[in-house]
Amino acid sequence: MGIEKEKADARIFMDEDEFNRSSAPMITEKSYESEPDRDPHNLNGHLKLSFQDVIAEPESTHSFDKVWICSTALFEISKYLIYKVLTVFLAIPLAFVIGLLFAILSCLHIWIVMPFVRTCLMVLPSVQAVWRGLTDSFVAPFFASMGRCFSSARVRIDRPF
């Protein structure tokens, strides 16, 4: 009735010859135009994981080929679908919270932190002059007189054999 001739929107590769060993999910979707790069600065390059990055079988121990293919497909599909479901529920609220946080931090930095820093930098030369005067008047003479008192002291260490 025409159903046999329709093409599926998504399919899973199960044959050994068509087995996808890349990091892309094993579900293929229709794409009419190239998608923009959502991570142009490669901030999340460490998250580009494939099944072989997580599960690896050495040459000496291998499971059945169909088990390996099915587990790879299940890993890729679950990673792909669960990420999509989580972003549906979490992306908008978290984007709002993160935007609010960055707005608050920007406001605090612009209106409180930088004026405080600029004020401190304006006041520091006079504070430095007062501090230098106090140390030259009180601290330096005290340590100079202590140094003169102890300059005549001699220390001798006798070691018994």
XYZ file of N, CA and C in Angstrom:
483
model
N 0.801 -1.179 0.000
C 0.000 0.000 0.000
C 0.854 1.258 0.000
N 2.070 1.184 -0.369
C 2.934 2.344 -0.417
C 3.826 2.479 0.796
N 3.534 1.751 1.873
C 4.346 1.851 3.087
C 5.735 1.287 2.843
N 5.835 0.279 2.003
C 7.123 -0.351 1.765
C 8.097 0.600 1.083
N 7.592 1.586 0.362
C 8.469 2.472 -0.397
C 8.874 3.711 0.390
N 8.271 3.946 1.560
C 8.645 5.124 2.349
C 10.001 4.895 3.005
N 10.776 5.960 3.089
C 12.078 5.877 3.753
C 11.922 6.328 5.202
N 12.626 5.681 6.075
C 12.570 6.025 7.499
C 13.393 7.276 7.757
N 12.967 8.082 8.740
C 13.717 9.277 9.108
C 14.994 8.923 9.859
N 14.985 7.829 10.577
C 16.156 7.413 11.342
C 16.306 5.912 11.202
N 17.560 5.450 11.237
C 17.805 4.008 11.186
C 19.033 3.701 12.029
N 19.143 2.467 12.443
C 20.261 2.008 13.255
C 21.042 1.014 12.424
N 22.363 1.201 12.374
C 23.217 0.289 11.629
C 23.507 -0.926 12.480
N 23.211 -2.089 11.991
C 23.468 -3.304 12.743
C 24.395 -4.255 12.002
N 24.635 -4.022 10.722
C 25.522 -4.895 9.974
C 26.965 -4.541 10.290
N 27.819 -5.533 10.265
C 29.237 -5.321 10.534
C 29.869 -4.417 9.483
N 29.415 -4.524 8.240
C 30.000 -3.726 7.163
C 29.641 -2.251 7.307
N 28.448 -1.958 7.780
C 28.001 -0.585 7.888
C 28.197 -0.024 9.292
N 28.935 -0.711 10.151
C 29.094 -0.307 11.540
C 29.850 1.024 11.615
N 29.243 1.993 12.279
C 29.803 3.340 12.383
C 30.746 3.400 13.580
N 32.013 3.652 13.357
C 32.993 3.710 14.436
C 33.395 5.149 14.760
N 32.654 6.124 14.315
C 32.975 7.510 14.613
C 32.332 7.915 15.937
N 32.599 9.155 16.347
C 32.036 9.638 17.605
C 30.627 10.185 17.420
N 30.145 10.268 16.191
C 28.791 10.752 15.946
C 27.790 9.685 16.364
N 26.603 10.089 16.751
C 25.618 9.081 17.150
C 25.238 8.205 15.973
N 24.779 6.993 16.285
C 24.478 6.034 15.241
C 23.107 6.276 14.625
N 22.384 7.261 15.122
C 21.111 7.620 14.516
C 21.411 8.677 13.465
N 20.911 8.478 12.281
C 21.106 9.480 11.240
C 19.804 10.230 11.041
N 19.898 11.537 10.942
C 18.730 12.362 10.750
C 18.825 13.068 9.414
N 17.686 13.468 8.903
C 17.674 14.249 7.680
C 18.238 15.624 7.975
N 19.085 16.099 7.121
C 19.655 17.426 7.282
C 19.583 18.133 5.939
N 18.880 19.228 5.903
C 18.700 19.943 4.651
C 19.738 21.024 4.447
N 20.342 21.498 5.502
C 21.401 22.493 5.391
C 22.421 22.216 6.481
N 23.626 22.732 6.297
C 24.660 22.477 7.297
C 24.359 23.299 8.553
N 24.521 22.653 9.698
C 24.237 23.308 10.965
C 25.430 24.158 11.377
N 25.193 25.274 12.070
C 26.307 26.106 12.520
C 27.084 25.410 13.634
N 28.349 25.765 13.744
C 29.187 25.198 14.795
C 28.783 25.826 16.122
N 28.258 25.026 17.043
C 27.781 25.547 18.317
C 28.886 25.632 19.358
N 30.045 25.114 19.053
C 31.197 25.195 19.958
C 32.415 25.648 19.153
N 32.407 26.888 18.652
C 33.498 27.318 17.769
C 34.845 27.439 18.477
N 34.840 27.672 19.773
C 36.095 27.802 20.512
C 36.513 26.499 21.178
N 35.837 25.422 20.892
C 36.146 24.086 21.407
C 36.218 24.078 22.941
N 35.226 24.723 23.574
C 35.180 24.757 25.040
C 34.882 23.389 25.624
N 34.117 22.582 24.909
C 33.732 21.276 25.419
C 34.313 20.149 24.578
N 35.537 20.326 24.136
C 36.204 19.292 23.344
C 36.422 18.010 24.123
N 36.534 18.115 25.438
C 36.744 16.928 26.267
C 35.490 16.064 26.363
N 34.338 16.574 25.915
C 33.100 15.807 25.980
C 32.806 15.028 24.706
N 33.671 15.119 23.732
C 33.464 14.385 22.489
C 33.941 12.947 22.684
N 33.063 12.149 23.265
C 33.394 10.766 23.596
C 32.659 9.816 22.675
N 33.317 8.760 22.340
C 32.664 7.675 21.627
C 32.659 6.446 22.531
N 32.013 5.416 22.075
C 31.925 4.186 22.860
C 33.322 3.618 23.130
N 34.207 3.704 22.142
C 35.556 3.163 22.303
C 36.386 3.965 23.295
N 36.023 5.218 23.564
C 36.730 6.005 24.575
C 36.347 5.581 25.988
N 35.168 4.985 26.134
C 34.677 4.596 27.459
C 34.877 3.100 27.704
N 34.494 2.290 26.718
C 34.596 0.837 26.832
C 35.585 0.353 25.774
N 36.560 -0.405 26.191
C 37.555 -0.923 25.249
C 37.873 -2.369 25.610
N 37.899 -3.209 24.617
C 38.256 -4.614 24.818
C 39.640 -4.850 24.226
N 40.543 -5.377 25.019
C 41.874 -5.673 24.471
C 41.796 -6.837 23.478
N 42.863 -7.037 22.758
C 42.902 -8.096 21.739
C 42.686 -9.482 22.330
N 43.109 -9.665 23.573
C 43.012 -11.005 24.157
C 41.591 -11.378 24.572
N 40.751 -10.385 24.861
C 39.371 -10.686 25.260
C 38.407 -9.874 24.413
N 37.563 -10.582 23.683
C 36.549 -9.944 22.852
C 35.204 -10.597 23.128
N 34.161 -9.770 23.142
C 32.824 -10.327 23.229
C 32.368 -10.690 21.810
N 31.177 -11.246 21.711
C 30.649 -11.554 20.388
C 30.466 -10.255 19.611
N 30.628 -10.313 18.300
C 30.534 -9.121 17.472
C 29.166 -8.462 17.578
N 28.121 -9.255 17.592
C 26.771 -8.697 17.678
C 26.544 -8.023 19.035
N 27.130 -8.573 20.111
C 27.016 -7.955 21.427
C 27.726 -6.605 21.427
N 28.899 -6.571 20.827
C 29.661 -5.320 20.744
C 28.891 -4.276 19.931
N 28.323 -4.683 18.828
C 27.577 -3.762 17.965
C 26.318 -3.272 18.684
N 25.595 -4.164 19.317
C 24.373 -3.773 20.028
C 24.685 -2.877 21.217
N 25.730 -3.177 21.967
C 26.075 -2.336 23.117
C 26.563 -0.961 22.656
N 27.285 -0.919 21.546
C 27.706 0.375 20.993
C 26.496 1.178 20.562
N 25.563 0.530 19.877
C 24.353 1.223 19.425
C 23.539 1.714 20.611
N 23.392 0.891 21.630
C 22.636 1.286 22.811
C 23.309 2.451 23.535
N 24.633 2.420 23.637
C 25.382 3.515 24.257
C 25.149 4.818 23.500
N 25.321 4.773 22.183
C 25.196 5.987 21.371
C 23.763 6.517 21.385
N 22.788 5.629 21.275
C 21.398 6.067 21.252
C 20.999 6.650 22.607
N 21.373 5.974 23.700
C 21.002 6.478 25.022
C 21.698 7.805 25.305
N 22.961 7.937 24.926
C 23.663 9.204 25.128
C 22.987 10.314 24.331
N 22.601 10.026 23.113
C 21.976 11.004 22.235
C 20.588 11.381 22.736
N 19.755 10.410 23.053
C 18.375 10.687 23.438
C 18.275 11.295 24.832
N 19.049 10.804 25.785
C 18.982 11.343 27.144
C 19.484 12.781 27.166
N 20.504 13.086 26.369
C 20.962 14.473 26.272
C 19.846 15.361 25.723
N 19.152 14.888 24.689
C 18.051 15.664 24.109
C 16.943 15.880 25.137
N 16.562 14.847 25.877
C 15.502 14.965 26.869
C 15.930 15.917 27.991
N 17.159 15.779 28.472
C 17.625 16.661 29.545
C 17.680 18.112 29.103
N 18.102 18.354 27.861
C 18.143 19.738 27.402
C 16.748 20.318 27.239
N 15.766 19.492 26.905
C 14.397 20.002 26.808
C 13.948 20.535 28.166
N 14.253 19.827 29.238
C 13.787 20.220 30.562
C 14.717 21.187 31.290
N 16.017 21.145 31.007
C 16.967 21.923 31.791
C 17.563 23.128 31.072
N 17.583 23.144 29.757
C 18.311 24.188 29.030
C 17.742 25.575 29.292
N 16.457 25.734 29.186
C 15.867 27.071 29.350
C 15.977 27.554 30.800
N 15.619 26.753 31.825
C 15.795 27.260 33.198
C 17.252 27.527 33.558
N 18.160 26.645 33.142
C 19.572 26.873 33.459
C 20.133 28.062 32.704
N 19.717 28.262 31.459
C 20.149 29.442 30.717
C 19.677 30.710 31.420
N 18.447 30.691 31.936
C 17.933 31.840 32.682
C 18.754 32.075 33.947
N 19.027 31.015 34.713
C 19.782 31.153 35.961
C 21.209 31.626 35.682
N 21.849 31.062 34.670
C 23.226 31.459 34.350
C 23.257 32.895 33.828
N 22.273 33.266 33.008
C 22.191 34.647 32.548
C 21.993 35.606 33.710
N 21.131 35.249 34.651
C 20.905 36.068 35.843
C 22.183 36.183 36.668
N 22.897 35.071 36.846
C 24.149 35.079 37.604
C 25.191 35.984 36.952
N 25.367 35.858 35.633
C 26.343 36.703 34.952
C 25.920 38.168 34.959
N 24.623 38.437 34.904
C 24.160 39.823 34.988
C 24.479 40.403 36.362
N 24.239 39.637 37.420
C 24.542 40.105 38.777
C 26.037 40.323 38.950
N 26.840 39.356 38.489
C 28.301 39.501 38.613
C 28.813 40.690 37.816
N 28.274 40.911 36.625
C 28.687 42.063 35.818
C 28.314 43.364 36.510
N 27.107 43.437 37.036
C 26.667 44.644 37.738
C 27.550 44.924 38.956
N 27.823 43.884 39.748
C 28.688 44.061 40.921
C 30.083 44.503 40.521
N 30.603 43.917 39.464
C 31.950 44.267 39.022
C 32.007 45.707 38.515
N 31.002 46.087 37.725
C 31.009 47.425 37.120
C 30.729 48.504 38.166
N 29.761 48.295 39.061
C 29.307 49.358 39.941
C 29.906 49.323 41.343
N 30.521 48.193 41.756
C 31.076 48.124 43.115
C 32.579 47.844 43.095
N 32.986 46.776 42.435
C 34.390 46.353 42.514
C 35.318 47.364 41.855
N 35.033 47.733 40.606
C 35.947 48.643 39.911
C 35.996 50.038 40.539
N 34.876 50.635 40.966
C 35.022 51.917 41.673
C 35.837 51.797 42.959
N 35.660 50.685 43.695
C 36.446 50.484 44.904
C 37.938 50.367 44.581
N 38.262 49.600 43.554
C 39.663 49.435 43.163
C 40.251 50.761 42.714
N 39.507 51.511 41.898
C 39.994 52.817 41.438
C 40.192 53.775 42.613
N 39.283 53.743 43.571
C 39.423 54.597 44.757
C 40.659 54.211 45.548
N 40.868 52.922 45.723
C 42.069 52.466 46.452
C 43.335 52.875 45.725
N 43.331 52.768 44.402
C 44.520 53.159 43.639
C 44.764 54.661 43.717
N 43.687 55.454 43.840
C 43.864 56.907 43.985
C 44.387 57.260 45.366
N 43.965 56.529 46.389
C 44.343 56.834 47.769
C 45.710 56.237 48.115
N 46.125 55.197 47.425
C 47.361 54.494 47.792
C 48.609 55.366 47.803
N 48.812 56.289 46.884
C 50.040 57.105 47.000
C 50.118 57.883 48.311
N 49.011 58.450 48.780
C 49.063 59.168 50.059
C 49.223 58.196 51.224
N 48.579 57.035 51.161
C 48.747 56.023 52.204
C 50.195 55.540 52.225
N 50.778 55.385 51.035
C 52.174 54.957 50.951
C 53.097 55.993 51.589
N 52.830 57.263 51.376
C 53.671 58.310 51.976
C 53.531 58.299 53.497
N 52.302 58.148 54.011
C 52.096 58.103 55.467
C 52.764 56.862 56.052
N 52.613 55.707 55.385
C 53.219 54.464 55.880
C 54.740 54.581 55.903
N 55.321 55.157 54.862
C 56.769 55.326 54.819
C 57.224 56.242 55.951
N 56.477 57.303 56.213
C 56.834 58.200 57.314
C 56.768 57.502 58.659
N 55.721 56.680 58.879
C 55.607 55.951 60.146
C 56.737 54.942 60.315
N 57.050 54.194 59.284
C 58.132 53.210 59.414
C 59.482 53.891 59.567
N 59.702 55.031 58.875
C 60.978 55.744 59.033
C 61.096 56.371 60.411
N 59.977 56.749 61.026
C 60.011 57.411 62.334
C 60.100 56.436 63.497
N 59.384 55.309 63.400
C 59.293 54.412 64.569
C 59.981 53.066 64.371
N 59.719 52.409 63.283
C 60.205 51.044 63.100
C 61.702 51.027 62.773
N 62.143 51.857 61.844
C 63.556 51.847 61.442
C 64.493 52.205 62.600
N 64.226 53.255 63.424
C 65.134 53.541 64.550
C 65.152 52.409 65.586
N 64.008 51.784 65.837
C 63.952 50.691 66.796
C 64.856 49.537 66.350
N 64.731 49.122 65.091
C 65.551 48.005 64.622
C 67.014 48.405 64.467
N 67.272 49.680 64.176
C 68.672 50.137 64.109
C 69.326 50.066 65.488
N 68.602 50.499 66.529
C 69.175 50.428 67.885
C 69.310 48.988 68.362
N 68.345 48.117 67.985
C 68.470 46.699 68.343
C 69.670 46.080 67.640
N 69.913 46.458 66.431
C 71.071 45.948 65.702
C 72.375 46.386 66.325
N 72.430 47.642 66.806
C 73.655 48.118 67.472
C 73.870 47.400 68.798
N 72.776 47.112 69.516
C 72.912 46.408 70.799
C 73.473 45.006 70.605
N 72.984 44.323 69.613
C 73.419 42.950 69.403
C 74.645 42.834 68.511
N 75.185 43.950 68.028
C 76.357 43.864 67.148
C 77.619 43.479 67.915
N 77.654 43.769 69.213
C 78.844 43.420 70.002
C 78.743 42.025 70.601
N 77.625 41.373 70.433
C 77.468 40.032 70.993
C 78.226 39.026 70.130
N 78.894 38.113 70.800
C 79.637 37.056 70.115
C 79.073 35.711 70.513
N 78.948 34.839 69.570
C 78.412 33.500 69.822
C 79.530 32.510 69.567
N 79.760 31.626 70.529
C 80.796 30.620 70.395
C 80.179 29.264 70.715
N 80.386 28.306 69.860
C 79.854 26.969 70.062
C 80.994 26.020 70.326
N 80.958 25.386 71.488
C 81.959 24.375 71.834
C 81.340 23.008 71.674
N 82.030 22.159 70.978
C 81.559 20.798 70.780
C 82.447 19.843 71.575
N 81.826 19.057 72.398
C 82.650 18.042 73.090
C 82.932 16.861 72.136
N 84.087 16.364 72.220
C 84.467 15.236 71.345
C 84.105 13.957 71.939
